[in-house]
Amino acid sequence: MNNLPILFMFSLLACLNHAIELDFCVGDLSLPRGPEGYACKDPTNVTADDFVYTGFRGEKVTSSVFKNNITLAFVEAFPALNGLGISLARLDLGVGGVIPVHSHRTSEIIIVVKGTIIAGFMDQNNTAYYKQLEVGDVMIFPTAMLHFQVNAGSTPALAFVSLNSENPAVQLTTFSLFGGNLPAEIAQQITYLSHQEVMRMRGIFAKA
Amino acid sequence: MNNLPILFMFSLLACLNHAIELDFCVGDLSLPRGPEGYACKDPTNVTADDFVYTGFRGEKVTSSVFKNNITLAFVEAFPALNGLGISLARLDLGVGGVIPVHSHRTSEIIIVVKGTIIAGFMDQNNTAYYKQLEVGDVMIFPTAMLHFQVNAGSTPALAFVSLNSENPAVQLTTFSLFGGNLPAEIAQQITYLSHQEVMRMRGIFAKA
Amino acid sequence: MNNLPILFMFSLLACLNHAIELDFCVGDLSLPRGPEGYACKDPTNVTADDFVYTGFRGEKVTSSVFKNNITLAFVEAFPALNGLGISLARLDLGVGGVIPVHSHRTSEIIIVVKGTIIAGFMDQNNTAYYKQLEVGDVMIFPTAMLHFQVNAGSTPALAFVSLNSENPAVQLTTFSLFGGNLPAEIAQQITYLSHQEVMRMRGIFAKA
Amino acid sequence: MNNLPILFMFSLLACLNHAIELDFCVGDLSLPRGPEGYACKDPTNVTADDFVYTGFRGEKVTSSVFKNNITLAFVEAFPALNGLGISLARLDLGVGGVIPVHSHRTSEIIIVVKGTIIAGFMDQNNTAYYKQLEVGDVMIFPTAMLHFQVNAGSTPALAFVSLNSENPAVQLTTFSLFGGNLPAEIAQQITYLSHQEVMRMRGIFAKA
Amino acid sequence: MNNLPILFMFSLLACLNHAIELDFCVGDLSLPRGPEGYACKDPTNVTADDFVYTGFRGEKVTSSVFKNNITLAFVEAFPALNGLGISLARLDLGVGGVIPVHSHRTSEIIIVVKGTIIAGFMDQNNTAYYKQLEVGDVMIFPTAMLHFQVNAGSTPALAFVSLNSENPAVQLTTFSLFGGNLPAEIAQQITYLSHQEVMRMRGIFAKA
Amino acid sequence: MNNLPILFMFSLLACLNHAIELDFCVGDLSLPRGPEGYACKDPTNVTADDFVYTGFRGEKVTSSVFKNNITLAFVEAFPALNGLGISLARLDLGVGGVIPVHSHRTSEIIIVVKGTIIAGFMDQNNTAYYKQLEVGDVMIFPTAMLHFQVNAGSTPALAFVSLNSENPAVQLTTFSLFGGNLPAEIAQQITYLSHQEVMRMRGIFAKA
């Protein structure tokens, strides 16, 4: 009876041995990437540590003008997500803190862990769906819609958001319009903002 | 020899007869729709006319402030697109005309048919990629990125854009921020625009 | 100048008016569903409340043998997720608490909010990747792999998991084998467990 | 100890009770279908029989001109496939039997169970990849490419093919050109066949 | 006040700095490609020019037997499409010009810009859906179905087609059957064309 | 007339020449792979042989404890499947043979070719759907559900299964729990099996 298992492991595992594929593809950021993500790290070098991300530990400083701190566990910071279609971000909002209006290629779901947050999105009919969220509340922002989060309370707020791509993109609307190389004249034409306001915004958002 | 074909049609078509599925699903807008689109119109009532959309014919008036005219051949206007993952829009830009900054859930490809257009998009690093397009030029706007089109010439411009969804959404950024029910206070917080400018924009964009 | 905006809204919104599609499809659980989810609730009845789920509020009792409590914000409990490809669950683990080995159709990402959890998964080569997670740690469980979470500390633990489907399924392995209508004889054959152990497990897991 | 399991089942199953979604969606062919398939049969009426298709049993007659018999286990004949993305077909080829050139929306994989078959496909560079297959041989036909199977032996042949959609479509090229309502003049223009041959083909393929 | 923006840019952009992923993946045709497309060109070398294709400019000569000219803005000619799921083609049809019967892996949508075109497709029930299209008309050809375009007027015709893949394939039916290395005997068997006609077609379509 | 075809081939093929993309991507197992599969083998070296897999030929020995033999035509063994979304496996079951409980990332469809097999799956409500299959019977196992096959007859059984991925994974439940490096203590906690049984199972399944 004792040698049966050995036989059995031998034959069943042997037949599977040459056809066992990868169940994950931890990204190797040093190799060229394709449209669907990074090439896979050699699986013989993958350990449990690859599947754990510790960048959300501890307190986060919310010292910006928007009094926020965004920490992204997207594929570049957490290469084990490569190809798995999901990611996470930590949002810290100081008192008065704001995550400015932005969008992703994906849907987003938020869970509030501390504080009180007004969150919402606008759809293509310009209807805003927004609500005050308490600790434990969950809100869904449909795919690609403009959305935002604002600390509505008198204490810091903390939330986690999950997005259904490992590379969902974060396009901050006003940063895109005023914080890069888009000429002021075009920014004005495509927003209908006043020249004066466009210049003020560029003063704030443009890279020094 | 003559009766062979008859026999043959009988047996081959007969065996296929009860398992032939639909190759299309022309939307029936009167039935409840699901996340992937409309229920299918009864295929016995589908004719070649269902697959043709004529709403792009003729001249379009570009009388708005933005001096544009957007005609959408999306699934609601053209139900044969239901489930087929593609759509088309016609863009008319008068002299000085603009398609304001906006985004979709999808990619977009443009072909300029008349006139000269400056078109571009911003990525999440706030880099703007924009260029002057002449007749015959094609430009691609990557999935979900903010983008725009501006008539850069002294004559009206005409272009067609195709999007890889029959329901790609058109979210016009400034309309979403100022043209619907989003409170002015939130609009100000999430954009960093001045109170005065937010009120001015709402005056322009808000539905009368 | 004053009548310009009115003109402008008239022409631009008018042309969009008949082609504006849905950006979301809040599930109407009373209608027949299809393979991709529920039919959409009438959008004119959708409010911001539809996009918020409050079932994670407050404390959860962890009184089961496994000393856990699983609260699912999947599409049935939170119909706004319908078609949006993401969901969330709250895991409460009392001292000694366990989420038994299980699998989903999707990937899963976990964030630990309280306590200490040993979490892990096995791949098809029977390699287990497991690690002790502290507060703030994130772990990814690749698509469809067997995985588990165990409270490794001396205090209750709390975690949230997100899955990239609104209907990801939760198949608890031992419940499927011993808690339903699978005959004991087959359960024994397909697991190689002893007859005695199969009967003991069925005594525990079978519905009374 | 005895009442522990009862308690345990109560709490764990209770919390899951209202959030358990469907793992399958057996098609209800009497309800309207959408682009992704049929509405789901009420799951309380689903039994193991729904998941089994017996239409491939026994011998098949191959009496057509092409001396073949095609039996399709596609979603219409086997509604349990609805939404599951796979299907099967049985191919019987009498001596001299042929599956005429055709295409699908999907990939196809064939396994030869009896006899000898020459199978192949053409790619868009007009390269034909074809080979004689013996019992046990497997061949893959890439997505949407024209392909065919011909009995190359002196005995009947039997094969099964699987396709990665429950509704992959079978478009038989010459049937589409000559067996329906396409006018002869157009058929001639778009194929460059002679008028005489087009008329001969229509005589064979046209529905009596 | 002046140093606030600097502080703000520092903290918000800094935290995003190491997690900003690509929004596009302009194909690098010199690197190995995978099933989903080419590896990405180094994004630091990408400019606005990459996103613009000028190969549709000017007049096209329609001197072939089919009196057509097909210009493809598919991923090989326009590498910025890589991974973005859409492409474009320009169809020029001289008087009497024809785009012979063909198919793609995708859906196709056509917009007629000049002239009059009869376009259509056949479904798997051998029903042809065809119609005469005027300037401005749009037609949809469902996924993978055989379809065609014929100049129906007395002047040259021009149309653009968009397909929902950057690599949709163009399989010209008669070219695949007669223009490559498929043996005449097999071509005859799988089409039921006469031997004489197969030989005539090969004479026309075979590469010299 | 004779030189027309030459002219025609010249112009039509010439215009297509630089834009013809790949229709397949035979995996090159020596290159780095990405989340969607292997890099493509140089298409100029691809022949018909690449598309044919002969590893299912002949008789298979079923000498393991489970008296089975599983032969996988997955992408690693059959690289032409790369990117095509389908695969095949051959199941040989000796008298008393069993395919132990397992799961995939995909759906699976089975066709019984010899013998009698009891096959089934459990859903997340712990309902088992199982049935005795005769020669010619087809059964579908929904995506990611635990399932099994048992020889129910007095002769060897043979079946083929197809899965809608070229890399569907095979996770054998008891092998994952007891045959790898998962500590016995955790295995016990997450299954509720007795310590004694866990140790017995590890004795059987653990690699020597």
Short mmCIF file of N, CA and C in Angstrom, two decimals, chain E residues 53-159:
data_model
loop_
_atom_site.label_atom_id
_atom_site.label_comp_id
_atom_site.label_asym_id
_atom_site.label_seq_id
_atom_site.Cartn_x
_atom_site.Cartn_y
_atom_site.Cartn_z
N TYR E 53 -1.70 59.68 -38.78
CA TYR E 53 -1.40 58.89 -39.98
C TYR E 53 -1.79 59.71 -41.20
N THR E 54 -0.88 59.86 -42.13
CA THR E 54 -1.15 60.73 -43.28
C THR E 54 -1.29 59.96 -44.59
N GLY E 55 -1.33 58.64 -44.50
CA GLY E 55 -1.35 57.83 -45.71
C GLY E 55 -2.63 57.87 -46.52
N PHE E 56 -3.65 58.54 -45.99
CA PHE E 56 -4.90 58.65 -46.74
C PHE E 56 -4.95 59.93 -47.57
N ARG E 57 -3.93 60.77 -47.46
CA ARG E 57 -3.95 62.03 -48.21
C ARG E 57 -3.96 61.81 -49.72
N GLY E 58 -4.52 62.76 -50.42
CA GLY E 58 -4.41 62.78 -51.88
C GLY E 58 -5.32 61.84 -52.60
N GLU E 59 -5.05 61.71 -53.91
CA GLU E 59 -5.86 60.84 -54.76
C GLU E 59 -5.23 59.45 -54.78
N LYS E 60 -6.06 58.44 -54.94
CA LYS E 60 -5.57 57.07 -55.05
C LYS E 60 -5.92 56.52 -56.44
N VAL E 61 -4.99 55.79 -57.02
CA VAL E 61 -5.21 55.21 -58.34
C VAL E 61 -5.97 53.89 -58.19
N THR E 62 -6.99 53.71 -59.03
CA THR E 62 -7.80 52.50 -58.96
C THR E 62 -7.67 51.72 -60.25
N SER E 63 -6.46 51.18 -60.46
CA SER E 63 -6.16 50.60 -61.76
C SER E 63 -6.27 49.09 -61.83
N SER E 64 -6.64 48.41 -60.77
CA SER E 64 -6.68 46.96 -60.79
C SER E 64 -7.90 46.48 -61.56
N VAL E 65 -7.93 45.16 -61.76
CA VAL E 65 -9.10 44.56 -62.42
C VAL E 65 -10.37 44.92 -61.66
N PHE E 66 -10.27 44.92 -60.35
CA PHE E 66 -11.43 45.25 -59.54
C PHE E 66 -11.63 46.77 -59.46
N LYS E 67 -10.77 47.52 -60.12
CA LYS E 67 -10.87 48.99 -60.18
C LYS E 67 -11.03 49.61 -58.79
N ASN E 68 -10.25 49.09 -57.86
CA ASN E 68 -10.35 49.62 -56.50
C ASN E 68 -8.98 50.02 -55.98
N ASN E 69 -8.98 50.65 -54.86
CA ASN E 69 -7.75 50.90 -54.12
C ASN E 69 -8.10 50.87 -52.65
N ILE E 70 -7.40 50.00 -51.93
CA ILE E 70 -7.65 49.85 -50.49
C ILE E 70 -6.42 50.34 -49.76
N THR E 71 -6.57 51.33 -48.89
CA THR E 71 -5.46 51.80 -48.07
C THR E 71 -5.80 51.52 -46.62
N LEU E 72 -4.91 50.79 -45.96
CA LEU E 72 -5.22 50.33 -44.61
C LEU E 72 -4.47 51.15 -43.56
N ALA E 73 -5.18 51.77 -42.65
CA ALA E 73 -4.57 52.35 -41.45
C ALA E 73 -4.78 51.34 -40.32
N PHE E 74 -4.10 50.19 -40.47
CA PHE E 74 -4.10 49.16 -39.46
C PHE E 74 -2.81 49.32 -38.66
N VAL E 75 -2.61 48.49 -37.67
CA VAL E 75 -1.52 48.74 -36.73
C VAL E 75 -0.14 48.71 -37.38
N GLU E 76 0.05 47.92 -38.43
CA GLU E 76 1.38 47.87 -39.02
C GLU E 76 1.75 49.18 -39.69
N ALA E 77 0.74 49.80 -40.33
CA ALA E 77 1.00 51.08 -40.99
C ALA E 77 0.92 52.24 -40.00
N PHE E 78 0.18 52.05 -38.92
CA PHE E 78 -0.12 53.14 -37.98
C PHE E 78 0.05 52.57 -36.56
N PRO E 79 1.29 52.43 -36.11
CA PRO E 79 1.58 51.68 -34.88
C PRO E 79 0.96 52.27 -33.61
N ALA E 80 0.50 53.52 -33.65
CA ALA E 80 -0.13 54.08 -32.45
C ALA E 80 -1.43 53.37 -32.12
N LEU E 81 -1.99 52.64 -33.09
CA LEU E 81 -3.24 51.91 -32.83
C LEU E 81 -3.04 50.71 -31.92
N ASN E 82 -1.80 50.30 -31.77
CA ASN E 82 -1.47 49.09 -31.00
C ASN E 82 -2.20 49.05 -29.64
N GLY E 83 -3.03 48.04 -29.46
CA GLY E 83 -3.72 47.88 -28.18
C GLY E 83 -4.97 48.72 -28.02
N LEU E 84 -5.29 49.57 -28.97
CA LEU E 84 -6.41 50.50 -28.79
C LEU E 84 -7.71 50.02 -29.43
N GLY E 85 -7.66 48.92 -30.19
CA GLY E 85 -8.90 48.25 -30.58
C GLY E 85 -9.71 48.93 -31.66
N ILE E 86 -9.06 49.69 -32.52
CA ILE E 86 -9.81 50.31 -33.60
C ILE E 86 -8.86 50.56 -34.76
N SER E 87 -9.40 50.66 -35.98
CA SER E 87 -8.58 50.96 -37.16
C SER E 87 -9.48 51.54 -38.23
N LEU E 88 -8.85 51.96 -39.32
CA LEU E 88 -9.57 52.65 -40.38
C LEU E 88 -9.01 52.18 -41.72
N ALA E 89 -9.85 52.19 -42.74
CA ALA E 89 -9.36 51.93 -44.10
C ALA E 89 -10.06 52.88 -45.05
N ARG E 90 -9.35 53.23 -46.10
CA ARG E 90 -9.91 54.07 -47.15
C ARG E 90 -10.19 53.21 -48.36
N LEU E 91 -11.40 53.30 -48.87
CA LEU E 91 -11.79 52.53 -50.05
C LEU E 91 -12.04 53.48 -51.20
N ASP E 92 -11.28 53.32 -52.28
CA ASP E 92 -11.54 54.05 -53.52
C ASP E 92 -12.07 53.07 -54.55
N LEU E 93 -13.17 53.42 -55.15
CA LEU E 93 -13.77 52.56 -56.17
C LEU E 93 -13.92 53.39 -57.44
N GLY E 94 -13.17 53.02 -58.48
CA GLY E 94 -13.36 53.65 -59.78
C GLY E 94 -14.74 53.29 -60.33
N VAL E 95 -15.08 53.85 -61.47
CA VAL E 95 -16.35 53.46 -62.10
C VAL E 95 -16.30 51.96 -62.38
N GLY E 96 -17.30 51.24 -61.91
CA GLY E 96 -17.30 49.78 -62.04
C GLY E 96 -16.46 49.08 -60.99
N GLY E 97 -15.94 49.86 -60.07
CA GLY E 97 -15.03 49.28 -59.06
C GLY E 97 -15.75 48.43 -58.02
N VAL E 98 -15.00 47.46 -57.50
CA VAL E 98 -15.57 46.47 -56.57
C VAL E 98 -14.56 46.18 -55.46
N ILE E 99 -15.04 46.10 -54.22
CA ILE E 99 -14.25 45.45 -53.16
C ILE E 99 -14.79 44.03 -53.08
N PRO E 100 -13.99 43.05 -53.50
CA PRO E 100 -14.52 41.68 -53.59
C PRO E 100 -14.97 41.16 -52.23
N VAL E 101 -15.75 40.11 -52.26
CA VAL E 101 -16.29 39.53 -51.04
C VAL E 101 -15.13 39.16 -50.09
N HIS E 102 -15.29 39.54 -48.82
CA HIS E 102 -14.22 39.30 -47.85
C HIS E 102 -14.79 39.31 -46.44
N SER E 103 -13.94 39.04 -45.47
CA SER E 103 -14.38 39.04 -44.07
C SER E 103 -13.24 39.48 -43.16
N HIS E 104 -13.61 39.84 -41.93
CA HIS E 104 -12.67 40.26 -40.90
C HIS E 104 -12.99 39.51 -39.60
N ARG E 105 -12.12 39.65 -38.63
CA ARG E 105 -12.40 39.11 -37.29
C ARG E 105 -13.36 40.01 -36.52
N THR E 106 -13.72 41.14 -37.09
CA THR E 106 -14.39 42.20 -36.35
C THR E 106 -15.66 42.65 -37.06
N SER E 107 -16.30 43.64 -36.47
CA SER E 107 -17.36 44.36 -37.16
C SER E 107 -16.74 45.45 -38.01
N GLU E 108 -17.51 45.95 -38.97
CA GLU E 108 -17.04 47.04 -39.83
C GLU E 108 -18.17 48.03 -40.02
N ILE E 109 -17.85 49.31 -39.99
CA ILE E 109 -18.83 50.36 -40.25
C ILE E 109 -18.29 51.22 -41.38
N ILE E 110 -19.17 51.54 -42.34
CA ILE E 110 -18.73 52.29 -43.52
C ILE E 110 -19.45 53.64 -43.57
N ILE E 111 -18.74 54.68 -44.04
CA ILE E 111 -19.36 55.97 -44.32
C ILE E 111 -18.97 56.35 -45.75
N VAL E 112 -19.97 56.61 -46.57
CA VAL E 112 -19.72 56.97 -47.97
C VAL E 112 -19.48 58.47 -48.08
N VAL E 113 -18.36 58.84 -48.68
CA VAL E 113 -17.99 60.25 -48.78
C VAL E 113 -18.20 60.80 -50.19
N LYS E 114 -18.04 59.94 -51.18
CA LYS E 114 -18.28 60.36 -52.57
C LYS E 114 -18.93 59.21 -53.33
N GLY E 115 -19.83 59.54 -54.23
CA GLY E 115 -20.37 58.54 -55.13
C GLY E 115 -21.49 57.71 -54.52
N THR E 116 -21.78 56.61 -55.19
CA THR E 116 -22.89 55.73 -54.82
C THR E 116 -22.37 54.30 -54.76
N ILE E 117 -22.66 53.62 -53.66
CA ILE E 117 -22.10 52.29 -53.45
C ILE E 117 -23.21 51.32 -53.07
N ILE E 118 -23.20 50.15 -53.72
CA ILE E 118 -24.05 49.06 -53.22
C ILE E 118 -23.19 48.23 -52.28
N ALA E 119 -23.63 48.14 -51.01
CA ALA E 119 -22.87 47.37 -50.03
C ALA E 119 -23.78 46.37 -49.37
N GLY E 120 -23.20 45.31 -48.87
CA GLY E 120 -24.04 44.30 -48.23
C GLY E 120 -23.23 43.21 -47.56
N PHE E 121 -23.95 42.35 -46.85
CA PHE E 121 -23.31 41.19 -46.21
C PHE E 121 -24.29 40.02 -46.25
N MET E 122 -23.75 38.83 -46.08
CA MET E 122 -24.59 37.64 -45.99
C MET E 122 -24.44 37.08 -44.57
N ASP E 123 -25.55 36.59 -44.02
CA ASP E 123 -25.44 35.95 -42.70
C ASP E 123 -25.38 34.44 -42.86
N GLN E 124 -25.32 33.73 -41.76
CA GLN E 124 -25.14 32.29 -41.85
C GLN E 124 -26.39 31.55 -42.34
N ASN E 125 -27.50 32.25 -42.44
CA ASN E 125 -28.68 31.65 -43.07
C ASN E 125 -28.71 31.94 -44.56
N ASN E 126 -27.62 32.52 -45.07
CA ASN E 126 -27.46 32.84 -46.49
C ASN E 126 -28.36 33.98 -46.96
N THR E 127 -28.86 34.72 -46.00
CA THR E 127 -29.63 35.91 -46.36
C THR E 127 -28.65 37.05 -46.63
N ALA E 128 -28.82 37.69 -47.78
CA ALA E 128 -28.00 38.86 -48.11
C ALA E 128 -28.77 40.11 -47.72
N TYR E 129 -28.09 41.01 -46.98
CA TYR E 129 -28.64 42.32 -46.65
C TYR E 129 -27.81 43.33 -47.41
N TYR E 130 -28.38 43.92 -48.46
CA TYR E 130 -27.58 44.84 -49.27
C TYR E 130 -28.43 46.05 -49.64
N LYS E 131 -27.76 47.15 -49.89
CA LYS E 131 -28.50 48.38 -50.15
C LYS E 131 -27.62 49.36 -50.89
N GLN E 132 -28.26 50.24 -51.64
CA GLN E 132 -27.52 51.30 -52.32
C GLN E 132 -27.31 52.46 -51.34
N LEU E 133 -26.07 52.85 -51.17
CA LEU E 133 -25.73 53.91 -50.22
C LEU E 133 -25.36 55.19 -50.97
N GLU E 134 -25.91 56.30 -50.50
CA GLU E 134 -25.57 57.61 -51.07
C GLU E 134 -24.53 58.30 -50.17
N VAL E 135 -24.07 59.46 -50.61
CA VAL E 135 -23.10 60.22 -49.80
C VAL E 135 -23.69 60.49 -48.42
N GLY E 136 -22.92 60.21 -47.39
CA GLY E 136 -23.36 60.43 -46.02
C GLY E 136 -23.97 59.20 -45.37
N ASP E 137 -24.23 58.16 -46.16
CA ASP E 137 -24.86 56.97 -45.58
C ASP E 137 -23.84 56.10 -44.86
N VAL E 138 -24.35 55.49 -43.82
CA VAL E 138 -23.54 54.63 -42.95
C VAL E 138 -24.14 53.24 -42.97
N MET E 139 -23.30 52.22 -43.04
CA MET E 139 -23.81 50.84 -42.95
C MET E 139 -22.92 50.03 -42.03
N ILE E 140 -23.53 49.10 -41.33
CA ILE E 140 -22.78 48.24 -40.41
C ILE E 140 -22.76 46.82 -40.96
N PHE E 141 -21.57 46.18 -40.93
CA PHE E 141 -21.41 44.78 -41.32
C PHE E 141 -21.08 44.00 -40.06
N PRO E 142 -21.99 43.12 -39.62
CA PRO E 142 -21.77 42.43 -38.34
C PRO E 142 -20.50 41.56 -38.33
N THR E 143 -20.00 41.34 -37.14
CA THR E 143 -18.74 40.64 -36.90
C THR E 143 -18.56 39.39 -37.76
N ALA E 144 -17.47 39.37 -38.53
CA ALA E 144 -17.00 38.17 -39.24
C ALA E 144 -17.84 37.74 -40.44
N MET E 145 -18.89 38.48 -40.75
CA MET E 145 -19.73 38.09 -41.89
C MET E 145 -19.08 38.47 -43.22
N LEU E 146 -19.30 37.65 -44.24
CA LEU E 146 -18.86 37.99 -45.60
C LEU E 146 -19.58 39.25 -46.07
N HIS E 147 -18.83 40.18 -46.67
CA HIS E 147 -19.47 41.41 -47.14
C HIS E 147 -18.71 41.96 -48.34
N PHE E 148 -19.26 43.03 -48.93
CA PHE E 148 -18.70 43.54 -50.19
C PHE E 148 -19.16 44.97 -50.40
N GLN E 149 -18.47 45.67 -51.29
CA GLN E 149 -18.87 47.02 -51.71
C GLN E 149 -18.65 47.14 -53.21
N VAL E 150 -19.63 47.71 -53.90
CA VAL E 150 -19.57 47.83 -55.36
C VAL E 150 -19.96 49.27 -55.73
N ASN E 151 -19.17 49.89 -56.57
CA ASN E 151 -19.53 51.21 -57.06
C ASN E 151 -20.76 51.07 -57.95
N ALA E 152 -21.85 51.72 -57.56
CA ALA E 152 -23.10 51.58 -58.29
C ALA E 152 -23.39 52.81 -59.15
N GLY E 153 -22.45 53.73 -59.19
CA GLY E 153 -22.71 54.97 -59.91
C GLY E 153 -21.82 55.14 -61.13
N SER E 154 -21.92 56.31 -61.71
CA SER E 154 -21.16 56.58 -62.94
C SER E 154 -19.95 57.49 -62.65
N THR E 155 -19.65 57.67 -61.37
CA THR E 155 -18.47 58.45 -60.98
C THR E 155 -17.70 57.65 -59.95
N PRO E 156 -16.44 57.99 -59.73
CA PRO E 156 -15.67 57.29 -58.68
C PRO E 156 -16.34 57.46 -57.32
N ALA E 157 -16.15 56.48 -56.48
CA ALA E 157 -16.72 56.52 -55.13
C ALA E 157 -15.59 56.44 -54.12
N LEU E 158 -15.84 57.08 -52.97
CA LEU E 158 -14.86 57.09 -51.88
C LEU E 158 -15.60 56.80 -50.59
N ALA E 159 -15.02 55.92 -49.78
CA ALA E 159 -15.64 55.61 -48.49
C ALA E 159 -14.54 55.32 -47.47
#
